[in-house]
Amino acid sequence: MELKEVQYILAIAECGSLSKAAQHLYVAQSSLSQFLKNYEAQSGYTLFIRTPQGLKPTCEGALYIHTARQIMRMQNNLNNQLMELSGLQRGKVCFSLSSFRSPYLLPLVLPAFRRKYPNVEVAITEAHMARQERLLAEGRADVAFLSLPLENQEIPYLKVIEEEIFLAAPDGHPITAQARRNPATGRMWIDYPTMNGQDFLLYSINHRLSTFSDRIFTEYHIAPKIIQTHDSFETLIRLTEVGMGLTFIPETYIDNRHSLSYFSIGETGQFRTLVLGYPPVGYLSKATRAFSNMVIDMLQEQHRALDAKLKEGSHIGH
């Protein structure tokens, strides 16, 4: 079992189709198809079967995939320990985060990390939270950016910040006149009944913020007028800017480019815990620890800066 063969089989298992796996591996689909055909013939076992939902592993394939993941985990641990010998002159960090968060976090962290550790590679995998947890459990990610609660209770994590989720309103929206200031935090806030009957732009189902909005509306008996749901966070923000309605936005997604006002939801606000998750077993390299420390430090600094701005007023942006 060669390492290249292991990588090919794992890519097919992860992608569920030869075409997607070929794109992931940067090889021709015909070459990958021929590889799988030859490999199954040589081993004497069928590893995958075709179903309407894509390629699924057979019993033999599932055993192969389990063993292959153990091999890759051992290979990654070995590479990390070898690179430790050179300190942080060399190294690699496999970092996973959601595609929603990627445009906001990566430009903040990657340039600073590269300046400080120019020879440490950061490999990025964008994935939804369930897949991120699988990547950690299988040792295919060194660190992942997650929010509590985690489905896999065996994943260790470090707390980053308590992130507030705000109500975002366009300039001149009538709801802004009903905001009040919390003397303890200095932030402007909107009472729950005030949101009743308002036009809302929301996230599509299967997103954590969709679950959040459903909980808020149910718990506080709010009946919104849902104007639009969308998978694209940037689209929702743009539609909010032009006056289509209100939306919810986590504080780490707030950008000075967007001309919006932000309000705490209720007098004490609504929060979620952001964490960095790690593999349940395996070697945590110096590079991973250094990258984690930079993510935590920079987001905590951003958190303090935003807090200071919001004490001056609810409007942020041009």
PDB file of N, CA and C in Angstrom, residues 91-188:
ATOM      1  N   GLY A  91       7.710  23.850   8.622  1.00  0.00           N
ATOM      2  CA  GLY A  91       6.512  23.319   9.259  1.00  0.00           C
ATOM      3  C   GLY A  91       5.299  23.439   8.363  1.00  0.00           C
ATOM      4  N   LYS A  92       4.221  22.812   8.797  1.00  0.00           N
ATOM      5  CA  LYS A  92       2.965  22.862   8.053  1.00  0.00           C
ATOM      6  C   LYS A  92       1.813  22.776   9.039  1.00  0.00           C
ATOM      7  N   VAL A  93       0.791  23.592   8.813  1.00  0.00           N
ATOM      8  CA  VAL A  93      -0.416  23.581   9.632  1.00  0.00           C
ATOM      9  C   VAL A  93      -1.606  23.347   8.710  1.00  0.00           C
ATOM     10  N   CYS A  94      -2.362  22.292   8.967  1.00  0.00           N
ATOM     11  CA  CYS A  94      -3.591  22.027   8.217  1.00  0.00           C
ATOM     12  C   CYS A  94      -4.754  22.637   9.000  1.00  0.00           C
ATOM     13  N   PHE A  95      -5.306  23.727   8.469  1.00  0.00           N
ATOM     14  CA  PHE A  95      -6.306  24.529   9.175  1.00  0.00           C
ATOM     15  C   PHE A  95      -7.639  24.435   8.459  1.00  0.00           C
ATOM     16  N   SER A  96      -8.694  24.127   9.198  1.00  0.00           N
ATOM     17  CA  SER A  96     -10.030  24.010   8.618  1.00  0.00           C
ATOM     18  C   SER A  96     -10.956  25.060   9.221  1.00  0.00           C
ATOM     19  N   LEU A  97     -11.781  25.644   8.372  1.00  0.00           N
ATOM     20  CA  LEU A  97     -12.775  26.624   8.810  1.00  0.00           C
ATOM     21  C   LEU A  97     -13.907  26.662   7.800  1.00  0.00           C
ATOM     22  N   SER A  98     -14.995  27.338   8.139  1.00  0.00           N
ATOM     23  CA  SER A  98     -16.143  27.386   7.236  1.00  0.00           C
ATOM     24  C   SER A  98     -15.886  28.368   6.099  1.00  0.00           C
ATOM     25  N   SER A  99     -16.572  28.146   4.985  1.00  0.00           N
ATOM     26  CA  SER A  99     -16.440  29.058   3.846  1.00  0.00           C
ATOM     27  C   SER A  99     -17.026  30.427   4.169  1.00  0.00           C
ATOM     28  N   PHE A 100     -17.979  30.501   5.114  1.00  0.00           N
ATOM     29  CA  PHE A 100     -18.530  31.790   5.545  1.00  0.00           C
ATOM     30  C   PHE A 100     -17.465  32.609   6.271  1.00  0.00           C
ATOM     31  N   ARG A 101     -16.708  31.947   7.142  1.00  0.00           N
ATOM     32  CA  ARG A 101     -15.742  32.660   7.977  1.00  0.00           C
ATOM     33  C   ARG A 101     -14.443  32.963   7.232  1.00  0.00           C
ATOM     34  N   SER A 102     -14.118  32.155   6.259  1.00  0.00           N
ATOM     35  CA  SER A 102     -12.831  32.252   5.575  1.00  0.00           C
ATOM     36  C   SER A 102     -12.488  33.660   5.076  1.00  0.00           C
ATOM     37  N   PRO A 103     -13.403  34.383   4.398  1.00  0.00           N
ATOM     38  CA  PRO A 103     -13.031  35.713   3.880  1.00  0.00           C
ATOM     39  C   PRO A 103     -12.753  36.742   4.965  1.00  0.00           C
ATOM     40  N   TYR A 104     -13.203  36.479   6.181  1.00  0.00           N
ATOM     41  CA  TYR A 104     -13.032  37.450   7.264  1.00  0.00           C
ATOM     42  C   TYR A 104     -11.836  37.115   8.153  1.00  0.00           C
ATOM     43  N   LEU A 105     -11.576  35.824   8.351  1.00  0.00           N
ATOM     44  CA  LEU A 105     -10.493  35.434   9.247  1.00  0.00           C
ATOM     45  C   LEU A 105      -9.147  35.335   8.543  1.00  0.00           C
ATOM     46  N   LEU A 106      -9.115  34.734   7.356  1.00  0.00           N
ATOM     47  CA  LEU A 106      -7.832  34.488   6.701  1.00  0.00           C
ATOM     48  C   LEU A 106      -7.063  35.764   6.366  1.00  0.00           C
ATOM     49  N   PRO A 107      -7.701  36.814   5.807  1.00  0.00           N
ATOM     50  CA  PRO A 107      -6.940  38.044   5.544  1.00  0.00           C
ATOM     51  C   PRO A 107      -6.410  38.708   6.814  1.00  0.00           C
ATOM     52  N   LEU A 108      -7.041  38.424   7.932  1.00  0.00           N
ATOM     53  CA  LEU A 108      -6.589  38.989   9.203  1.00  0.00           C
ATOM     54  C   LEU A 108      -5.355  38.263   9.721  1.00  0.00           C
ATOM     55  N   VAL A 109      -5.344  36.928   9.597  1.00  0.00           N
ATOM     56  CA  VAL A 109      -4.320  36.120  10.259  1.00  0.00           C
ATOM     57  C   VAL A 109      -3.164  35.724   9.340  1.00  0.00           C
ATOM     58  N   LEU A 110      -3.462  35.281   8.117  1.00  0.00           N
ATOM     59  CA  LEU A 110      -2.418  34.695   7.275  1.00  0.00           C
ATOM     60  C   LEU A 110      -1.257  35.638   6.959  1.00  0.00           C
ATOM     61  N   PRO A 111      -1.498  36.905   6.578  1.00  0.00           N
ATOM     62  CA  PRO A 111      -0.346  37.775   6.290  1.00  0.00           C
ATOM     63  C   PRO A 111       0.575  37.952   7.494  1.00  0.00           C
ATOM     64  N   ALA A 112      -0.007  38.133   8.675  1.00  0.00           N
ATOM     65  CA  ALA A 112       0.806  38.316   9.885  1.00  0.00           C
ATOM     66  C   ALA A 112       1.576  37.044  10.215  1.00  0.00           C
ATOM     67  N   PHE A 113       0.930  35.892  10.045  1.00  0.00           N
ATOM     68  CA  PHE A 113       1.614  34.632  10.344  1.00  0.00           C
ATOM     69  C   PHE A 113       2.747  34.383   9.352  1.00  0.00           C
ATOM     70  N   ARG A 114       2.515  34.704   8.093  1.00  0.00           N
ATOM     71  CA  ARG A 114       3.556  34.501   7.081  1.00  0.00           C
ATOM     72  C   ARG A 114       4.755  35.411   7.334  1.00  0.00           C
ATOM     73  N   ARG A 115       4.493  36.640   7.762  1.00  0.00           N
ATOM     74  CA  ARG A 115       5.613  37.545   8.063  1.00  0.00           C
ATOM     75  C   ARG A 115       6.461  37.007   9.211  1.00  0.00           C
ATOM     76  N   LYS A 116       5.819  36.431  10.195  1.00  0.00           N
ATOM     77  CA  LYS A 116       6.552  35.951  11.368  1.00  0.00           C
ATOM     78  C   LYS A 116       7.183  34.582  11.133  1.00  0.00           C
ATOM     79  N   TYR A 117       6.479  33.727  10.372  1.00  0.00           N
ATOM     80  CA  TYR A 117       6.970  32.366  10.119  1.00  0.00           C
ATOM     81  C   TYR A 117       6.919  32.093   8.612  1.00  0.00           C
ATOM     82  N   PRO A 118       7.830  32.679   7.838  1.00  0.00           N
ATOM     83  CA  PRO A 118       7.737  32.609   6.372  1.00  0.00           C
ATOM     84  C   PRO A 118       7.885  31.204   5.796  1.00  0.00           C
ATOM     85  N   ASN A 119       8.477  30.285   6.544  1.00  0.00           N
ATOM     86  CA  ASN A 119       8.706  28.940   6.018  1.00  0.00           C
ATOM     87  C   ASN A 119       7.708  27.909   6.535  1.00  0.00           C
ATOM     88  N   VAL A 120       6.694  28.382   7.243  1.00  0.00           N
ATOM     89  CA  VAL A 120       5.649  27.471   7.725  1.00  0.00           C
ATOM     90  C   VAL A 120       4.443  27.575   6.793  1.00  0.00           C
ATOM     91  N   GLU A 121       4.091  26.473   6.179  1.00  0.00           N
ATOM     92  CA  GLU A 121       2.953  26.438   5.245  1.00  0.00           C
ATOM     93  C   GLU A 121       1.647  26.281   6.015  1.00  0.00           C
ATOM     94  N   VAL A 122       0.622  27.026   5.598  1.00  0.00           N
ATOM     95  CA  VAL A 122      -0.717  26.859   6.158  1.00  0.00           C
ATOM     96  C   VAL A 122      -1.626  26.346   5.041  1.00  0.00           C
ATOM     97  N   ALA A 123      -2.056  25.096   5.162  1.00  0.00           N
ATOM     98  CA  ALA A 123      -2.953  24.485   4.178  1.00  0.00           C
ATOM     99  C   ALA A 123      -4.393  24.650   4.660  1.00  0.00           C
ATOM    100  N   ILE A 124      -5.235  25.236   3.818  1.00  0.00           N
ATOM    101  CA  ILE A 124      -6.606  25.589   4.197  1.00  0.00           C
ATOM    102  C   ILE A 124      -7.604  24.583   3.632  1.00  0.00           C
ATOM    103  N   THR A 125      -8.530  24.135   4.464  1.00  0.00           N
ATOM    104  CA  THR A 125      -9.670  23.336   4.016  1.00  0.00           C
ATOM    105  C   THR A 125     -10.949  24.012   4.484  1.00  0.00           C
ATOM    106  N   GLU A 126     -11.798  24.407   3.546  1.00  0.00           N
ATOM    107  CA  GLU A 126     -13.089  24.997   3.897  1.00  0.00           C
ATOM    108  C   GLU A 126     -14.132  23.885   3.968  1.00  0.00           C
ATOM    109  N   ALA A 127     -14.861  23.855   5.072  1.00  0.00           N
ATOM    110  CA  ALA A 127     -15.844  22.786   5.267  1.00  0.00           C
ATOM    111  C   ALA A 127     -16.873  23.219   6.302  1.00  0.00           C
ATOM    112  N   HIS A 128     -18.053  22.593   6.253  1.00  0.00           N
ATOM    113  CA  HIS A 128     -19.050  22.849   7.291  1.00  0.00           C
ATOM    114  C   HIS A 128     -18.604  22.176   8.586  1.00  0.00           C
ATOM    115  N   MET A 129     -19.249  22.505   9.691  1.00  0.00           N
ATOM    116  CA  MET A 129     -18.746  22.087  10.996  1.00  0.00           C
ATOM    117  C   MET A 129     -18.693  20.574  11.169  1.00  0.00           C
ATOM    118  N   ALA A 130     -19.689  19.874  10.688  1.00  0.00           N
ATOM    119  CA  ALA A 130     -19.697  18.416  10.853  1.00  0.00           C
ATOM    120  C   ALA A 130     -18.482  17.792  10.171  1.00  0.00           C
ATOM    121  N   ARG A 131     -18.156  18.298   8.977  1.00  0.00           N
ATOM    122  CA  ARG A 131     -16.986  17.756   8.274  1.00  0.00           C
ATOM    123  C   ARG A 131     -15.696  18.185   8.961  1.00  0.00           C
ATOM    124  N   GLN A 132     -15.653  19.406   9.497  1.00  0.00           N
ATOM    125  CA  GLN A 132     -14.462  19.835  10.222  1.00  0.00           C
ATOM    126  C   GLN A 132     -14.180  18.908  11.399  1.00  0.00           C
ATOM    127  N   GLU A 133     -15.233  18.531  12.114  1.00  0.00           N
ATOM    128  CA  GLU A 133     -15.046  17.617  13.239  1.00  0.00           C
ATOM    129  C   GLU A 133     -14.537  16.260  12.759  1.00  0.00           C
ATOM    130  N   ARG A 134     -15.019  15.804  11.596  1.00  0.00           N
ATOM    131  CA  ARG A 134     -14.525  14.536  11.041  1.00  0.00           C
ATOM    132  C   ARG A 134     -13.056  14.651  10.665  1.00  0.00           C
ATOM    133  N   LEU A 135     -12.676  15.781  10.071  1.00  0.00           N
ATOM    134  CA  LEU A 135     -11.275  15.978   9.693  1.00  0.00           C
ATOM    135  C   LEU A 135     -10.365  15.918  10.911  1.00  0.00           C
ATOM    136  N   LEU A 136     -10.810  16.511  12.014  1.00  0.00           N
ATOM    137  CA  LEU A 136     -10.022  16.452  13.249  1.00  0.00           C
ATOM    138  C   LEU A 136      -9.958  15.024  13.781  1.00  0.00           C
ATOM    139  N   ALA A 137     -11.101  14.355  13.813  1.00  0.00           N
ATOM    140  CA  ALA A 137     -11.152  12.997  14.360  1.00  0.00           C
ATOM    141  C   ALA A 137     -10.287  12.035  13.559  1.00  0.00           C
ATOM    142  N   GLU A 138     -10.181  12.292  12.250  1.00  0.00           N
ATOM    143  CA  GLU A 138      -9.401  11.418  11.377  1.00  0.00           C
ATOM    144  C   GLU A 138      -7.952  11.872  11.242  1.00  0.00           C
ATOM    145  N   GLY A 139      -7.586  12.952  11.927  1.00  0.00           N
ATOM    146  CA  GLY A 139      -6.212  13.429  11.871  1.00  0.00           C
ATOM    147  C   GLY A 139      -5.842  14.116  10.581  1.00  0.00           C
ATOM    148  N   ARG A 140      -6.835  14.564   9.810  1.00  0.00           N
ATOM    149  CA  ARG A 140      -6.552  15.229   8.533  1.00  0.00           C
ATOM    150  C   ARG A 140      -6.545  16.744   8.661  1.00  0.00           C
ATOM    151  N   ALA A 141      -6.851  17.250   9.836  1.00  0.00           N
ATOM    152  CA  ALA A 141      -6.705  18.676  10.137  1.00  0.00           C
ATOM    153  C   ALA A 141      -5.975  18.788  11.468  1.00  0.00           C
ATOM    154  N   ASP A 142      -5.072  19.759  11.554  1.00  0.00           N
ATOM    155  CA  ASP A 142      -4.339  19.992  12.801  1.00  0.00           C
ATOM    156  C   ASP A 142      -5.133  20.871  13.755  1.00  0.00           C
ATOM    157  N   VAL A 143      -5.933  21.771  13.192  1.00  0.00           N
ATOM    158  CA  VAL A 143      -6.712  22.704  14.002  1.00  0.00           C
ATOM    159  C   VAL A 143      -7.900  23.166  13.169  1.00  0.00           C
ATOM    160  N   ALA A 144      -9.031  23.400  13.820  1.00  0.00           N
ATOM    161  CA  ALA A 144     -10.236  23.851  13.118  1.00  0.00           C
ATOM    162  C   ALA A 144     -10.913  24.938  13.933  1.00  0.00           C
ATOM    163  N   PHE A 145     -11.522  25.887  13.219  1.00  0.00           N
ATOM    164  CA  PHE A 145     -12.232  26.993  13.867  1.00  0.00           C
ATOM    165  C   PHE A 145     -13.697  26.604  13.988  1.00  0.00           C
ATOM    166  N   LEU A 146     -14.184  26.470  15.215  1.00  0.00           N
ATOM    167  CA  LEU A 146     -15.510  25.925  15.474  1.00  0.00           C
ATOM    168  C   LEU A 146     -16.270  26.795  16.467  1.00  0.00           C
ATOM    169  N   SER A 147     -17.543  26.507  16.616  1.00  0.00           N
ATOM    170  CA  SER A 147     -18.342  27.140  17.667  1.00  0.00           C
ATOM    171  C   SER A 147     -19.035  26.048  18.469  1.00  0.00           C
ATOM    172  N   LEU A 148     -19.168  26.293  19.755  1.00  0.00           N
ATOM    173  CA  LEU A 148     -19.829  25.319  20.624  1.00  0.00           C
ATOM    174  C   LEU A 148     -21.344  25.351  20.410  1.00  0.00           C
ATOM    175  N   PRO A 149     -22.040  24.225  20.618  1.00  0.00           N
ATOM    176  CA  PRO A 149     -21.517  22.942  21.097  1.00  0.00           C
ATOM    177  C   PRO A 149     -20.963  22.084  19.965  1.00  0.00           C
ATOM    178  N   LEU A 150     -20.020  21.196  20.294  1.00  0.00           N
ATOM    179  CA  LEU A 150     -19.467  20.248  19.339  1.00  0.00           C
ATOM    180  C   LEU A 150     -20.254  18.945  19.408  1.00  0.00           C
ATOM    181  N   GLU A 151     -20.394  18.299  18.259  1.00  0.00           N
ATOM    182  CA  GLU A 151     -21.071  16.999  18.241  1.00  0.00           C
ATOM    183  C   GLU A 151     -20.173  15.922  18.838  1.00  0.00           C
ATOM    184  N   ASN A 152     -18.889  15.974  18.497  1.00  0.00           N
ATOM    185  CA  ASN A 152     -17.919  14.992  18.992  1.00  0.00           C
ATOM    186  C   ASN A 152     -17.313  15.507  20.292  1.00  0.00           C
ATOM    187  N   GLN A 153     -17.732  14.931  21.403  1.00  0.00           N
ATOM    188  CA  GLN A 153     -17.283  15.399  22.708  1.00  0.00           C
ATOM    189  C   GLN A 153     -15.833  15.033  23.002  1.00  0.00           C
ATOM    190  N   GLU A 154     -15.213  14.203  22.144  1.00  0.00           N
ATOM    191  CA  GLU A 154     -13.820  13.810  22.366  1.00  0.00           C
ATOM    192  C   GLU A 154     -12.833  14.820  21.787  1.00  0.00           C
ATOM    193  N   ILE A 155     -13.330  15.792  21.032  1.00  0.00           N
ATOM    194  CA  ILE A 155     -12.440  16.782  20.424  1.00  0.00           C
ATOM    195  C   ILE A 155     -12.036  17.813  21.475  1.00  0.00           C
ATOM    196  N   PRO A 156     -10.730  17.928  21.769  1.00  0.00           N
ATOM    197  CA  PRO A 156     -10.283  18.964  22.710  1.00  0.00           C
ATOM    198  C   PRO A 156     -10.300  20.330  22.027  1.00  0.00           C
ATOM    199  N   TYR A 157     -10.454  21.391  22.812  1.00  0.00           N
ATOM    200  CA  TYR A 157     -10.507  22.719  22.203  1.00  0.00           C
ATOM    201  C   TYR A 157      -9.997  23.778  23.164  1.00  0.00           C
ATOM    202  N   LEU A 158      -9.627  24.921  22.575  1.00  0.00           N
ATOM    203  CA  LEU A 158      -9.259  26.119  23.322  1.00  0.00           C
ATOM    204  C   LEU A 158     -10.273  27.209  23.004  1.00  0.00           C
ATOM    205  N   LYS A 159     -10.726  27.909  24.023  1.00  0.00           N
ATOM    206  CA  LYS A 159     -11.665  29.006  23.811  1.00  0.00           C
ATOM    207  C   LYS A 159     -10.953  30.185  23.159  1.00  0.00           C
ATOM    208  N   VAL A 160     -11.607  30.796  22.170  1.00  0.00           N
ATOM    209  CA  VAL A 160     -11.074  31.988  21.503  1.00  0.00           C
ATOM    210  C   VAL A 160     -11.729  33.237  22.094  1.00  0.00           C
ATOM    211  N   ILE A 161     -13.029  33.406  21.865  1.00  0.00           N
ATOM    212  CA  ILE A 161     -13.781  34.531  22.436  1.00  0.00           C
ATOM    213  C   ILE A 161     -15.238  34.123  22.618  1.00  0.00           C
ATOM    214  N   GLU A 162     -15.939  34.905  23.419  1.00  0.00           N
ATOM    215  CA  GLU A 162     -17.402  34.863  23.443  1.00  0.00           C
ATOM    216  C   GLU A 162     -17.864  35.871  22.396  1.00  0.00           C
ATOM    217  N   GLU A 163     -18.362  35.367  21.278  1.00  0.00           N
ATOM    218  CA  GLU A 163     -18.724  36.220  20.149  1.00  0.00           C
ATOM    219  C   GLU A 163     -20.183  36.655  20.257  1.00  0.00           C
ATOM    220  N   GLU A 164     -20.396  37.967  20.188  1.00  0.00           N
ATOM    221  CA  GLU A 164     -21.768  38.460  20.202  1.00  0.00           C
ATOM    222  C   GLU A 164     -22.356  38.410  18.794  1.00  0.00           C
ATOM    223  N   ILE A 165     -23.623  38.066  18.713  1.00  0.00           N
ATOM    224  CA  ILE A 165     -24.355  38.101  17.447  1.00  0.00           C
ATOM    225  C   ILE A 165     -25.282  39.309  17.487  1.00  0.00           C
ATOM    226  N   PHE A 166     -25.131  40.194  16.502  1.00  0.00           N
ATOM    227  CA  PHE A 166     -25.835  41.471  16.486  1.00  0.00           C
ATOM    228  C   PHE A 166     -27.005  41.455  15.515  1.00  0.00           C
ATOM    229  N   LEU A 167     -27.921  42.391  15.740  1.00  0.00           N
ATOM    230  CA  LEU A 167     -28.947  42.728  14.758  1.00  0.00           C
ATOM    231  C   LEU A 167     -28.378  43.839  13.890  1.00  0.00           C
ATOM    232  N   ALA A 168     -28.324  43.615  12.585  1.00  0.00           N
ATOM    233  CA  ALA A 168     -27.803  44.616  11.654  1.00  0.00           C
ATOM    234  C   ALA A 168     -28.961  45.298  10.940  1.00  0.00           C
ATOM    235  N   ALA A 169     -28.903  46.632  10.875  1.00  0.00           N
ATOM    236  CA  ALA A 169     -29.974  47.421  10.252  1.00  0.00           C
ATOM    237  C   ALA A 169     -29.375  48.417   9.272  1.00  0.00           C
ATOM    238  N   PRO A 170     -30.058  48.689   8.157  1.00  0.00           N
ATOM    239  CA  PRO A 170     -29.559  49.686   7.204  1.00  0.00           C
ATOM    240  C   PRO A 170     -29.748  51.101   7.739  1.00  0.00           C
ATOM    241  N   ASP A 171     -29.008  52.030   7.165  1.00  0.00           N
ATOM    242  CA  ASP A 171     -29.131  53.433   7.566  1.00  0.00           C
ATOM    243  C   ASP A 171     -30.571  53.908   7.400  1.00  0.00           C
ATOM    244  N   GLY A 172     -31.082  54.613   8.405  1.00  0.00           N
ATOM    245  CA  GLY A 172     -32.409  55.198   8.321  1.00  0.00           C
ATOM    246  C   GLY A 172     -33.548  54.251   8.612  1.00  0.00           C
ATOM    247  N   HIS A 173     -33.260  53.009   8.980  1.00  0.00           N
ATOM    248  CA  HIS A 173     -34.340  52.061   9.280  1.00  0.00           C
ATOM    249  C   HIS A 173     -35.080  52.523  10.534  1.00  0.00           C
ATOM    250  N   PRO A 174     -36.421  52.453  10.549  1.00  0.00           N
ATOM    251  CA  PRO A 174     -37.193  52.935  11.708  1.00  0.00           C
ATOM    252  C   PRO A 174     -36.810  52.277  13.031  1.00  0.00           C
ATOM    253  N   ILE A 175     -36.308  51.043  12.978  1.00  0.00           N
ATOM    254  CA  ILE A 175     -35.996  50.345  14.225  1.00  0.00           C
ATOM    255  C   ILE A 175     -34.854  51.016  14.979  1.00  0.00           C
ATOM    256  N   THR A 176     -33.998  51.753  14.259  1.00  0.00           N
ATOM    257  CA  THR A 176     -32.851  52.388  14.922  1.00  0.00           C
ATOM    258  C   THR A 176     -33.293  53.439  15.938  1.00  0.00           C
ATOM    259  N   ALA A 177     -34.469  54.039  15.707  1.00  0.00           N
ATOM    260  CA  ALA A 177     -34.959  55.069  16.631  1.00  0.00           C
ATOM    261  C   ALA A 177     -35.439  54.469  17.948  1.00  0.00           C
ATOM    262  N   GLN A 178     -35.627  53.150  17.974  1.00  0.00           N
ATOM    263  CA  GLN A 178     -36.123  52.496  19.184  1.00  0.00           C
ATOM    264  C   GLN A 178     -35.009  51.840  20.000  1.00  0.00           C
ATOM    265  N   ALA A 179     -33.773  52.063  19.580  1.00  0.00           N
ATOM    266  CA  ALA A 179     -32.644  51.475  20.301  1.00  0.00           C
ATOM    267  C   ALA A 179     -32.380  52.223  21.595  1.00  0.00           C
ATOM    268  N   ARG A 180     -31.881  51.488  22.588  1.00  0.00           N
ATOM    269  CA  ARG A 180     -31.525  52.074  23.877  1.00  0.00           C
ATOM    270  C   ARG A 180     -30.087  51.699  24.221  1.00  0.00           C
ATOM    271  N   ARG A 181     -29.472  52.499  25.079  1.00  0.00           N
ATOM    272  CA  ARG A 181     -28.089  52.234  25.462  1.00  0.00           C
ATOM    273  C   ARG A 181     -28.040  51.483  26.788  1.00  0.00           C
ATOM    274  N   ASN A 182     -27.224  50.436  26.823  1.00  0.00           N
ATOM    275  CA  ASN A 182     -26.991  49.702  28.060  1.00  0.00           C
ATOM    276  C   ASN A 182     -25.891  50.421  28.834  1.00  0.00           C
ATOM    277  N   PRO A 183     -26.183  50.976  30.005  1.00  0.00           N
ATOM    278  CA  PRO A 183     -25.167  51.738  30.733  1.00  0.00           C
ATOM    279  C   PRO A 183     -23.981  50.891  31.174  1.00  0.00           C
ATOM    280  N   ALA A 184     -24.184  49.580  31.329  1.00  0.00           N
ATOM    281  CA  ALA A 184     -23.093  48.707  31.780  1.00  0.00           C
ATOM    282  C   ALA A 184     -22.099  48.419  30.660  1.00  0.00           C
ATOM    283  N   THR A 185     -22.605  48.173  29.440  1.00  0.00           N
ATOM    284  CA  THR A 185     -21.726  47.824  28.320  1.00  0.00           C
ATOM    285  C   THR A 185     -21.446  49.007  27.405  1.00  0.00           C
ATOM    286  N   GLY A 186     -22.295  50.024  27.450  1.00  0.00           N
ATOM    287  CA  GLY A 186     -22.155  51.158  26.550  1.00  0.00           C
ATOM    288  C   GLY A 186     -22.716  50.899  25.170  1.00  0.00           C
ATOM    289  N   ARG A 187     -23.263  49.708  24.928  1.00  0.00           N
ATOM    290  CA  ARG A 187     -23.757  49.353  23.600  1.00  0.00           C
ATOM    291  C   ARG A 187     -25.244  49.674  23.459  1.00  0.00           C
ATOM    292  N   MET A 188     -25.636  49.952  22.222  1.00  0.00           N
ATOM    293  CA  MET A 188     -27.041  50.156  21.897  1.00  0.00           C
ATOM    294  C   MET A 188     -27.704  48.790  21.716  1.00  0.00           C
TER     295      MET A 188
END
